[in-house]
Each structure stands twice: as C-alpha cells, then as structure tokens.
Amino acid sequence: MKVDIALKKVVDESYSITIDTIPELTFNKKVAIVTNPKVAGLHLAYLLSKISATDLYIITVPDGEEYKNQQSVDLILESLFNHRFNRKSLLIAFGGGVIGDMTGYVASIYQRGIDFIQIPTTLLSQVDASVGGKTGMNNRFGKNLVGAFHQPQSVYIDPYFLSTLPKREFGAGVAEIVKMAVTFNKEFFEFLEQHDLHNKEVLKEAIKQAVQTKADVVAQDEKEHGLRAALNYGHTFGHVIEKQTAYKKYLHGEAVAIGMAMANKLALKMGLMTQEEVARVEKVLHKYDLETTYSIEDVEEFYETFFLDKKSSDDSITFIIPQGIGGVKITNECDKELVLDVLKEF
Ligand code: NAD
Ligand code: GLY
C-alpha cells in the first residue's frame, strides 16, 4: 500500500531591506525585542522611540559568540512562553549577527515558526548576517551546526548604529563587504578601491551594494545548493584560523580577510588571478587594518582541519576561488599539493 502526500508548494517569502533611518513601526500584536546588554545600553532607547506594539517585551541574553547556544535559546523560548506569545506574535532581532542568528532560530522553532524582523547593529550583520535567512546556534561540536533557513519579514539597516562600533568590529564587517565585491561585482570592488568607507555616504552605498549582491545570490540559491556557497569565499581557510586560535585572537571577519588572501594565492597558482589582482585585494583590506598574513606551524595539520568544516565532506574540501575580480569558482577538486604550496608560503 502506498499513500502519496501532495506537497508541491509555491511560496512567496520575498521581503524588503530598508537601508536608512529606522521608520516609525507600529504592530498590532505582541512583540519581543531580543537583544544583549551592550546593544540595549547603547541603542535600545532610540529603538523604543520608533516602535509601538500591543504588548512590547524586551528579552536580553548575554553578549558574545559563546552565548550563541542552547541555553540562550531556552532563555528566549521561556520568556515567550511566559508572556504567552502565539503564532501571530513577532520577534525583533536587535544586535549583531549573534543576536540575529539566534533570534531567527527561535522564530523558526517557536510554535513551529513565527515571524521575525532583523534590525542589525554591527557592520557585519548589516551587510551579511541579517540578510538571507540563515539562522542558528553553536554547540560543543562546532559553530552554526544547529539551525534552520527562516527568512525575516523585513530587515531595517540603520547605519546610525555603527557610530558606536569599535574599530576592529568595523574592519570585520569590511572584510565581508570585500568578499561580496571580489566574488560578484568588479565595479563594486573598484568603488571600494576608490573610496573610504569611513565616509558616511560611501558606507551607506557600500552597504547597499553588498546587500544587493547577497540578495541576488540568495534569490538564486536560498538553501545553498550551489551558488550561495560562493559567499563562503575566505571562510574555508578562515575557519581553520579561527579554530587554531581558539576563536580568541581574530574576529570572524578578520580571519576571513586572511582566508581571502589565502584563497587568492590559490587562485594565482591556478591561473585564475593575476599577481596584480591579488595585490589590489590586499591593498583594500590593509586600508582597514585587516591582516593578510598568518604564520602556519604545520601545513599538514592546517590541511586536515579543513575536513572539520561543514562545507567539506569526508574526502573532499570545498574551495571558493576568485576568478579575477568579480568572478568566482566553487570547486571540490583542488590538488592537495597545490594547497600545501600556498600554505607553505604563509
Ligand atoms: P556579534 O553579534 O557578536 O557583535 C560583535 C560585538 O559588537 C558584540 O559585543 C556586540 O554586542 C557588539 N555590538 C553590536 N552592535 C554594536 C554597536 N552598534 N555598537 C557597539 N557594539 C555593538 O558579532 P557580529 O560580527 O555582528 O556577527 C557574528 C555572528 O554572525 C557569528 O555568530 C556568525 O556565525 C554570524 N553570521 C551569520 C551569517 C548569516 O548569514 N546568518 C553571516 C555571517 C555571520
Ligand atoms: N554568510 C554566508 C551566507 O549567508 O550564505
């Protein structure tokens, strides 16, 4: 016997990303703003002056990547149950990528899924993490290993929040901007070469370009069956660097910057980039004090660590390699010796 279940779906999960001063937002429903003490201390009063809702609650979780875990998720869930949130209620993620990923994840599981909005406050989360619906948390096996694709209802990117961002956090966000430009948009990269992101108007334009690039990629490949993996340029190497330095020495974006420099050297060896293009990318990264060197003690050990990445399988590693500037190749077929040669040069 066999029973078929017809589940062919056409769903429209399109949403808008506003890059501007946050507008007045009114919700005729229960709303919870999920944030952390640092962001709340700096910016919650401003956000509250813009939001009205039938009932409005603030849920704070401790600040830091180490708190992007089940305990914080439980804390948020508990609060939602205590306040009797229902399937029509709304969550607002107010913070960096940690808050965004975790709030999105809770929204994806609370009563099998409720709506949420992203209001990102770091540059990294404004240009990358808040867009595209990847949500999740870490556990003892690794980073972002538990999660769901759950798109936000909308994203409000207000560059005003960046005025309080520490310099290194700013640089980490720049690395993700450079990532989008090198892999997908030559003109955008030239814009980055010619302009200074410390200028507010320049920064706003760069945020827009980065978000547009990511939005185009996500629209083509939401669940990362192919093209979206290109957004992991610099990450294959960067994740190893983060792991080797126990997630303490480098911010994620800083490790990605070094990872991009490594991927570029691989591209050079494969004839996909010229020396001049490699130098141009490094020059932009250096403008924001991002390092492009890393001392590797044991290249074999570095190579073996690639296999722990969730993008890799038991016997192949996925490398994202630029093709010149503005193009990208995703491959599982990089010769090990070639990769080791690159690593030896670092
Ligand atoms: P984060 O959220 O930890 O924020 C960095 C620090 O800046 C924190 O201490 C935070 O409290 C503070 N902060 C936030 N806004 C501030 C402001 N306006 N002024 C001063 N300080 C502020 O880190 P992040 O770099 O924003 O995000 C990293 C996380 O994002 C990682 O967990 C990563 O896995 C995730 N991520 C997700 C995606 C995705 O597609 N979902 C993409 C990239 C990264
Ligand atoms: N940050 C990579 C992605 O969203 O796919």
Short mmCIF file of C-alpha atoms and ligand atoms in Angstrom, two decimals:
data_model
loop_
_atom_site.label_atom_id
_atom_site.label_comp_id
_atom_site.label_asym_id
_atom_site.label_seq_id
_atom_site.Cartn_x
_atom_site.Cartn_y
_atom_site.Cartn_z
CA MET A 1 0.00 0.00 0.00
CA LYS A 2 1.15 3.50 -0.66
CA VAL A 3 -0.27 6.90 0.19
CA ASP A 4 1.01 9.96 -1.61
CA ILE A 5 1.10 13.31 0.07
CA ALA A 6 0.94 16.24 -2.34
CA LEU A 7 3.15 18.99 -1.04
CA LYS A 8 4.22 20.84 -4.13
CA LYS A 9 4.43 24.42 -2.94
CA VAL A 10 4.76 27.84 -4.39
CA VAL A 11 5.60 30.17 -1.53
CA ASP A 12 6.47 33.82 -1.70
CA GLU A 13 8.84 34.74 1.08
CA SER A 14 10.06 37.94 -0.56
CA TYR A 15 10.90 40.79 1.77
CA SER A 16 12.36 44.27 1.72
CA ILE A 17 15.57 45.51 3.20
CA THR A 18 15.47 49.17 4.14
CA ILE A 19 18.81 50.95 4.39
CA ASP A 20 18.01 54.21 6.11
CA THR A 21 16.96 55.77 9.37
CA ILE A 22 14.52 53.38 11.03
CA PRO A 23 10.95 54.46 10.29
CA GLU A 24 8.16 54.54 12.88
CA LEU A 25 7.00 50.93 13.23
CA THR A 26 3.56 50.00 14.59
CA PHE A 27 2.50 46.42 15.29
CA ASN A 28 -0.96 45.29 16.36
CA LYS A 29 0.43 42.22 18.04
CA LYS A 30 2.75 41.02 20.79
CA VAL A 31 6.33 41.86 20.02
CA ALA A 32 9.57 40.89 21.74
CA ILE A 33 12.84 42.67 21.05
CA VAL A 34 15.71 40.26 21.58
CA THR A 35 19.00 41.98 22.34
CA ASN A 36 22.02 41.95 24.66
CA PRO A 37 23.01 44.33 27.47
CA LYS A 38 25.65 46.13 25.40
CA VAL A 39 23.38 46.93 22.45
CA ALA A 40 20.48 47.70 24.78
CA GLY A 41 22.63 50.13 26.77
CA LEU A 42 23.75 51.93 23.65
CA HIS A 43 20.69 51.96 21.44
CA LEU A 44 17.52 50.50 22.92
CA ALA A 45 16.07 53.86 23.95
CA TYR A 46 16.39 55.07 20.36
CA LEU A 47 14.75 51.92 19.01
CA LEU A 48 11.91 52.11 21.52
CA SER A 49 11.20 55.68 20.41
CA LYS A 50 10.41 54.21 16.98
CA ILE A 51 8.32 51.17 17.89
CA SER A 52 4.82 50.72 19.21
CA ALA A 53 3.03 47.41 19.70
CA THR A 54 0.03 45.93 21.50
CA ASP A 55 2.45 44.45 24.03
CA LEU A 56 6.17 45.01 23.85
CA TYR A 57 8.73 42.94 25.76
CA ILE A 58 12.50 43.12 25.91
CA ILE A 59 14.45 39.88 26.19
CA THR A 60 18.17 40.19 26.87
CA VAL A 61 20.70 37.42 26.51
CA PRO A 62 24.38 37.65 27.47
CA ASP A 63 26.70 39.23 24.91
CA GLY A 64 29.14 37.09 22.96
CA GLU A 65 29.58 34.26 20.48
CA GLU A 66 29.97 31.83 23.40
CA TYR A 67 26.35 32.55 24.33
CA LYS A 68 25.00 31.69 20.87
CA ASN A 69 23.90 28.38 22.33
CA GLN A 70 21.01 26.24 23.51
CA GLN A 71 20.97 27.91 26.92
CA SER A 72 20.28 31.33 25.41
CA VAL A 73 17.74 29.82 23.03
CA ASP A 74 15.96 28.27 26.02
CA LEU A 75 16.06 31.59 27.83
CA ILE A 76 14.31 33.30 24.91
CA LEU A 77 11.79 30.48 24.48
CA GLU A 78 10.98 30.53 28.19
CA SER A 79 10.24 34.22 28.07
CA LEU A 80 7.97 33.79 25.03
CA PHE A 81 6.00 31.04 26.78
CA ASN A 82 5.77 33.06 29.99
CA HIS A 83 4.36 36.01 28.05
CA ARG A 84 2.04 33.74 26.10
CA PHE A 85 3.33 34.58 22.68
CA ASN A 86 1.26 32.99 19.95
CA ARG A 87 1.75 32.17 16.30
CA LYS A 88 0.86 35.72 15.28
CA SER A 89 3.45 37.30 17.56
CA LEU A 90 6.65 38.83 16.30
CA LEU A 91 10.30 38.78 17.32
CA ILE A 92 12.74 41.58 16.57
CA ALA A 93 16.43 40.72 16.50
CA PHE A 94 18.28 43.81 17.70
CA GLY A 95 22.04 43.38 17.73
CA GLY A 96 24.89 41.85 15.76
CA GLY A 97 24.98 38.53 13.95
CA VAL A 98 24.89 36.54 17.17
CA ILE A 99 21.56 38.03 18.21
CA GLY A 100 20.27 37.86 14.63
CA ASP A 101 21.13 34.19 14.14
CA MET A 102 19.72 33.16 17.49
CA THR A 103 16.52 35.19 17.31
CA GLY A 104 15.90 33.90 13.80
CA TYR A 105 16.42 30.37 15.02
CA VAL A 106 13.98 30.80 17.90
CA ALA A 107 11.48 32.32 15.45
CA SER A 108 11.88 29.27 13.24
CA ILE A 109 11.03 26.82 16.05
CA TYR A 110 8.64 28.66 18.37
CA GLN A 111 5.26 27.01 17.81
CA ARG A 112 6.73 25.65 14.54
CA GLY A 113 7.64 29.08 13.26
CA ILE A 114 6.69 32.71 13.81
CA ASP A 115 7.67 35.95 12.10
CA PHE A 116 10.74 37.96 12.90
CA ILE A 117 12.40 41.17 11.83
CA GLN A 118 16.10 41.91 11.69
CA ILE A 119 17.48 45.22 12.96
CA PRO A 120 21.23 44.60 12.69
CA THR A 121 23.63 46.86 14.58
CA THR A 122 27.12 45.73 13.50
CA LEU A 123 28.55 46.28 10.05
CA LEU A 124 28.98 42.53 9.58
CA SER A 125 25.36 41.85 10.40
CA GLN A 126 24.15 44.76 8.27
CA VAL A 127 25.96 43.59 5.14
CA ASP A 128 25.73 39.85 5.60
CA ALA A 129 24.19 38.06 8.60
CA SER A 130 20.80 39.81 8.65
CA VAL A 131 20.08 39.00 5.02
CA GLY A 132 19.26 35.61 3.56
CA GLY A 133 17.57 33.68 6.34
CA LYS A 134 20.36 31.54 7.73
CA THR A 135 19.68 31.17 11.44
CA GLY A 136 21.29 29.03 14.07
CA MET A 137 23.43 28.49 17.10
CA ASN A 138 26.61 26.73 18.15
CA ASN A 139 27.10 23.61 20.21
CA ARG A 140 30.10 21.69 21.51
CA PHE A 141 30.63 20.12 18.08
CA GLY A 142 31.12 23.45 16.36
CA LYS A 143 29.78 26.74 15.08
CA ASN A 144 26.37 27.11 13.42
CA LEU A 145 25.81 23.37 13.37
CA VAL A 146 22.20 23.64 14.52
CA GLY A 147 19.84 25.89 12.64
CA ALA A 148 17.22 26.47 10.01
CA PHE A 149 16.58 28.57 6.97
CA HIS A 150 13.95 31.04 8.14
CA GLN A 151 13.61 34.32 6.27
CA PRO A 152 12.83 37.52 8.17
CA GLN A 153 9.69 39.54 7.36
CA SER A 154 11.86 42.57 6.78
CA VAL A 155 15.27 43.99 7.57
CA TYR A 156 15.94 47.55 8.75
CA ILE A 157 19.54 48.61 8.35
CA ASP A 158 20.21 51.91 10.06
CA PRO A 159 23.86 52.96 9.62
CA TYR A 160 23.42 55.27 12.63
CA PHE A 161 24.06 52.29 14.94
CA LEU A 162 27.56 51.92 13.53
CA SER A 163 28.67 55.17 15.18
CA THR A 164 29.39 53.23 18.40
CA LEU A 165 31.02 50.21 16.77
CA PRO A 166 34.64 49.50 17.85
CA LYS A 167 37.25 49.83 15.09
CA ARG A 168 38.03 46.12 14.89
CA GLU A 169 34.35 45.21 14.58
CA PHE A 170 34.11 47.74 11.76
CA GLY A 171 37.05 46.12 9.96
CA ALA A 172 35.48 42.68 10.39
CA GLY A 173 32.40 43.96 8.57
CA VAL A 174 34.53 45.48 5.83
CA ALA A 175 36.02 42.04 5.17
CA GLU A 176 32.55 40.70 4.34
CA ILE A 177 31.92 43.69 2.06
CA VAL A 178 35.15 42.97 0.20
CA LYS A 179 34.08 39.32 -0.03
CA MET A 180 30.88 40.26 -1.90
CA ALA A 181 32.70 42.62 -4.24
CA VAL A 182 35.59 40.32 -5.18
CA THR A 183 33.36 37.35 -5.89
CA PHE A 184 30.45 39.01 -7.66
CA ASN A 185 30.94 42.63 -8.64
CA LYS A 186 34.00 44.17 -10.28
CA GLU A 187 32.55 47.70 -10.33
CA PHE A 188 31.75 47.48 -6.65
CA PHE A 189 35.33 46.41 -5.96
CA GLU A 190 36.62 49.40 -7.94
CA PHE A 191 34.30 51.61 -5.86
CA LEU A 192 35.92 50.18 -2.71
CA GLU A 193 39.36 50.90 -4.13
CA GLN A 194 38.46 54.48 -4.86
CA HIS A 195 36.51 55.41 -1.74
CA ASP A 196 36.89 55.45 2.02
CA LEU A 197 34.25 53.55 3.98
CA HIS A 198 34.73 55.87 6.94
CA ASN A 199 32.75 58.41 4.96
CA LYS A 200 29.07 58.00 5.88
CA GLU A 201 27.66 58.34 2.37
CA VAL A 202 30.27 55.96 0.97
CA LEU A 203 29.50 53.46 3.70
CA LYS A 204 25.77 53.62 3.04
CA GLU A 205 26.36 52.99 -0.66
CA ALA A 206 28.69 50.08 0.13
CA ILE A 207 26.13 48.54 2.50
CA LYS A 208 23.53 48.83 -0.25
CA GLN A 209 25.80 47.23 -2.84
CA ALA A 210 26.80 44.39 -0.51
CA VAL A 211 23.20 43.69 0.50
CA GLN A 212 22.09 43.81 -3.16
CA THR A 213 24.81 41.33 -4.06
CA LYS A 214 23.81 38.97 -1.28
CA ALA A 215 20.11 39.36 -2.05
CA ASP A 216 20.73 38.42 -5.71
CA VAL A 217 22.68 35.33 -4.68
CA VAL A 218 20.09 34.23 -2.11
CA ALA A 219 17.27 34.76 -4.62
CA GLN A 220 19.02 32.29 -6.93
CA ASP A 221 20.02 29.72 -4.34
CA GLU A 222 18.33 30.20 -0.97
CA LYS A 223 19.28 26.83 0.52
CA GLU A 224 22.87 26.80 -0.66
CA HIS A 225 22.73 24.01 -3.20
CA GLY A 226 25.36 25.76 -5.29
CA LEU A 227 25.97 29.47 -5.90
CA ARG A 228 25.37 30.61 -2.32
CA ALA A 229 28.45 28.66 -1.25
CA ALA A 230 30.46 31.36 -3.03
CA LEU A 231 29.63 33.64 -0.09
CA ASN A 232 32.00 31.45 1.86
CA TYR A 233 34.99 32.89 -0.01
CA GLY A 234 37.76 33.20 2.57
CA HIS A 235 35.84 31.07 5.05
CA THR A 236 37.37 27.65 4.27
CA PHE A 237 40.78 28.98 5.32
CA GLY A 238 39.33 31.45 7.83
CA HIS A 239 37.51 28.78 9.83
CA VAL A 240 40.76 26.86 10.31
CA ILE A 241 42.47 30.03 11.51
CA GLU A 242 39.63 30.74 13.95
CA LYS A 243 39.75 27.18 15.24
CA GLN A 244 43.54 27.13 15.60
CA THR A 245 43.46 30.37 17.57
CA ALA A 246 40.56 29.12 19.74
CA TYR A 247 38.21 31.84 18.44
CA LYS A 248 40.10 34.35 20.59
CA LYS A 249 42.78 36.07 18.55
CA TYR A 250 40.75 37.08 15.50
CA LEU A 251 37.21 38.29 14.97
CA HIS A 252 35.42 36.21 12.36
CA GLY A 253 35.79 38.88 9.65
CA GLU A 254 39.48 39.29 10.46
CA ALA A 255 40.06 35.56 9.95
CA VAL A 256 38.03 35.72 6.73
CA ALA A 257 40.30 38.52 5.46
CA ILE A 258 43.37 36.30 5.93
CA GLY A 259 41.38 33.44 4.40
CA MET A 260 40.63 35.55 1.33
CA ALA A 261 44.34 36.33 0.95
CA MET A 262 45.00 32.57 1.07
CA ALA A 263 42.26 31.78 -1.45
CA ASN A 264 43.70 34.46 -3.72
CA LYS A 265 47.13 32.86 -3.60
CA LEU A 266 45.49 29.59 -4.59
CA ALA A 267 43.74 31.40 -7.44
CA LEU A 268 47.10 32.77 -8.51
CA LYS A 269 48.63 29.28 -8.62
CA MET A 270 45.66 28.01 -10.60
CA GLY A 271 45.98 30.85 -13.10
CA LEU A 272 42.62 32.35 -12.07
CA MET A 273 44.02 35.61 -10.67
CA THR A 274 46.99 37.74 -11.56
CA GLN A 275 49.59 38.97 -9.08
CA GLU A 276 48.26 42.47 -9.64
CA GLU A 277 44.69 41.44 -8.73
CA VAL A 278 45.92 39.66 -5.60
CA ALA A 279 47.77 42.83 -4.58
CA ARG A 280 44.72 45.03 -5.25
CA VAL A 281 42.53 42.97 -2.91
CA GLU A 282 45.19 43.05 -0.18
CA LYS A 283 45.54 46.80 -0.56
CA VAL A 284 41.83 47.33 0.12
CA LEU A 285 41.96 45.01 3.15
CA HIS A 286 45.03 46.79 4.54
CA LYS A 287 43.22 50.14 4.31
CA TYR A 288 41.04 48.89 7.17
CA ASP A 289 43.93 47.32 9.11
CA LEU A 290 42.91 43.81 8.14
CA GLU A 291 45.85 41.40 8.21
CA THR A 292 46.63 39.18 5.24
CA THR A 293 49.37 37.04 6.74
CA TYR A 294 49.28 34.17 9.22
CA SER A 295 52.10 32.03 10.44
CA ILE A 296 51.38 28.33 9.94
CA GLU A 297 53.42 25.94 12.04
CA ASP A 298 52.24 22.69 10.49
CA VAL A 299 50.72 22.84 7.00
CA GLU A 300 49.54 19.20 7.12
CA GLU A 301 47.66 19.87 10.33
CA PHE A 302 46.15 23.03 8.83
CA TYR A 303 45.05 20.99 5.80
CA GLU A 304 43.48 18.23 7.90
CA THR A 305 41.43 20.83 9.81
CA PHE A 306 39.66 21.71 6.54
CA PHE A 307 37.78 18.41 6.86
CA LEU A 308 36.06 19.57 10.06
CA ASP A 309 34.31 22.34 8.13
CA LYS A 310 30.65 21.60 7.50
CA LYS A 311 31.07 22.57 3.83
CA SER A 312 33.52 19.72 3.36
CA SER A 313 32.79 16.02 3.15
CA ASP A 314 34.89 13.07 4.33
CA ASP A 315 37.08 13.10 1.27
CA SER A 316 36.75 16.48 -0.40
CA ILE A 317 37.17 20.09 0.57
CA THR A 318 35.15 22.88 -0.96
CA PHE A 319 37.28 25.84 -2.02
CA ILE A 320 35.84 29.15 -3.16
CA ILE A 321 38.33 30.69 -5.54
CA PRO A 322 38.03 34.08 -7.21
CA GLN A 323 38.22 34.21 -10.98
CA GLY A 324 39.86 37.55 -11.46
CA ILE A 325 37.93 40.25 -9.64
CA GLY A 326 34.15 39.92 -9.87
CA GLY A 327 34.03 36.21 -10.65
CA VAL A 328 34.15 33.05 -8.58
CA LYS A 329 34.69 29.32 -8.91
CA ILE A 330 33.41 26.75 -6.41
CA THR A 331 35.42 23.56 -6.55
CA ASN A 332 35.99 20.33 -4.67
CA GLU A 333 38.92 19.44 -6.87
CA CYS A 334 41.92 21.36 -5.69
CA ASP A 335 45.11 19.41 -5.78
CA LYS A 336 46.35 18.88 -2.20
CA GLU A 337 49.97 19.66 -3.14
CA LEU A 338 48.92 22.97 -4.64
CA VAL A 339 47.06 23.92 -1.46
CA LEU A 340 50.03 22.87 0.67
CA ASP A 341 52.29 25.04 -1.51
CA VAL A 342 50.05 28.01 -0.78
CA LEU A 343 50.05 27.28 2.93
CA LYS A 344 53.85 26.94 2.97
CA GLU A 345 54.15 30.47 1.59
CA PHE A 346 52.28 31.89 4.60
P1 NAD B 1 28.34 40.00 17.40
O1 NAD B 1 26.91 39.86 17.21
O2 NAD B 1 28.99 39.20 18.47
O3 NAD B 1 28.68 41.54 17.63
C1 NAD B 1 30.02 41.92 17.90
C2 NAD B 1 30.10 42.78 19.17
O4 NAD B 1 29.61 44.08 18.87
C3 NAD B 1 29.25 42.26 20.32
O5 NAD B 1 29.92 42.50 21.52
C4 NAD B 1 28.02 43.16 20.23
O6 NAD B 1 27.32 43.27 21.46
C5 NAD B 1 28.63 44.46 19.83
N1 NAD B 1 27.76 45.42 19.16
C6 NAD B 1 26.69 45.16 18.38
N2 NAD B 1 26.22 46.30 17.87
C7 NAD B 1 27.00 47.30 18.35
C8 NAD B 1 27.02 48.70 18.16
N3 NAD B 1 26.17 49.29 17.34
N4 NAD B 1 27.96 49.41 18.82
C9 NAD B 1 28.87 48.81 19.63
N5 NAD B 1 28.92 47.48 19.81
C10 NAD B 1 27.99 46.74 19.17
O7 NAD B 1 29.15 39.68 16.05
P2 NAD B 1 28.85 40.01 14.51
O8 NAD B 1 30.18 40.19 13.91
O9 NAD B 1 27.82 41.04 14.34
O10 NAD B 1 28.22 38.65 13.99
C11 NAD B 1 28.93 37.45 14.05
C12 NAD B 1 27.94 36.32 14.05
O11 NAD B 1 27.19 36.38 12.85
C13 NAD B 1 28.56 34.96 14.11
O12 NAD B 1 27.88 34.18 15.07
C14 NAD B 1 28.36 34.39 12.71
O13 NAD B 1 28.23 32.99 12.71
C15 NAD B 1 27.09 35.08 12.31
N6 NAD B 1 26.92 35.21 10.85
C16 NAD B 1 25.76 34.79 10.31
C17 NAD B 1 25.54 34.92 8.97
C18 NAD B 1 24.24 34.50 8.37
O14 NAD B 1 24.10 34.51 7.16
N7 NAD B 1 23.27 34.16 9.18
C19 NAD B 1 26.52 35.50 8.15
C20 NAD B 1 27.69 35.94 8.72
C21 NAD B 1 27.89 35.79 10.09
N1 GLY B 2 27.26 34.26 5.11
C1 GLY B 2 27.05 33.30 4.11
C2 GLY B 2 25.63 33.07 3.73
O1 GLY B 2 24.73 33.72 4.21
O2 GLY B 2 25.38 32.23 2.95
#
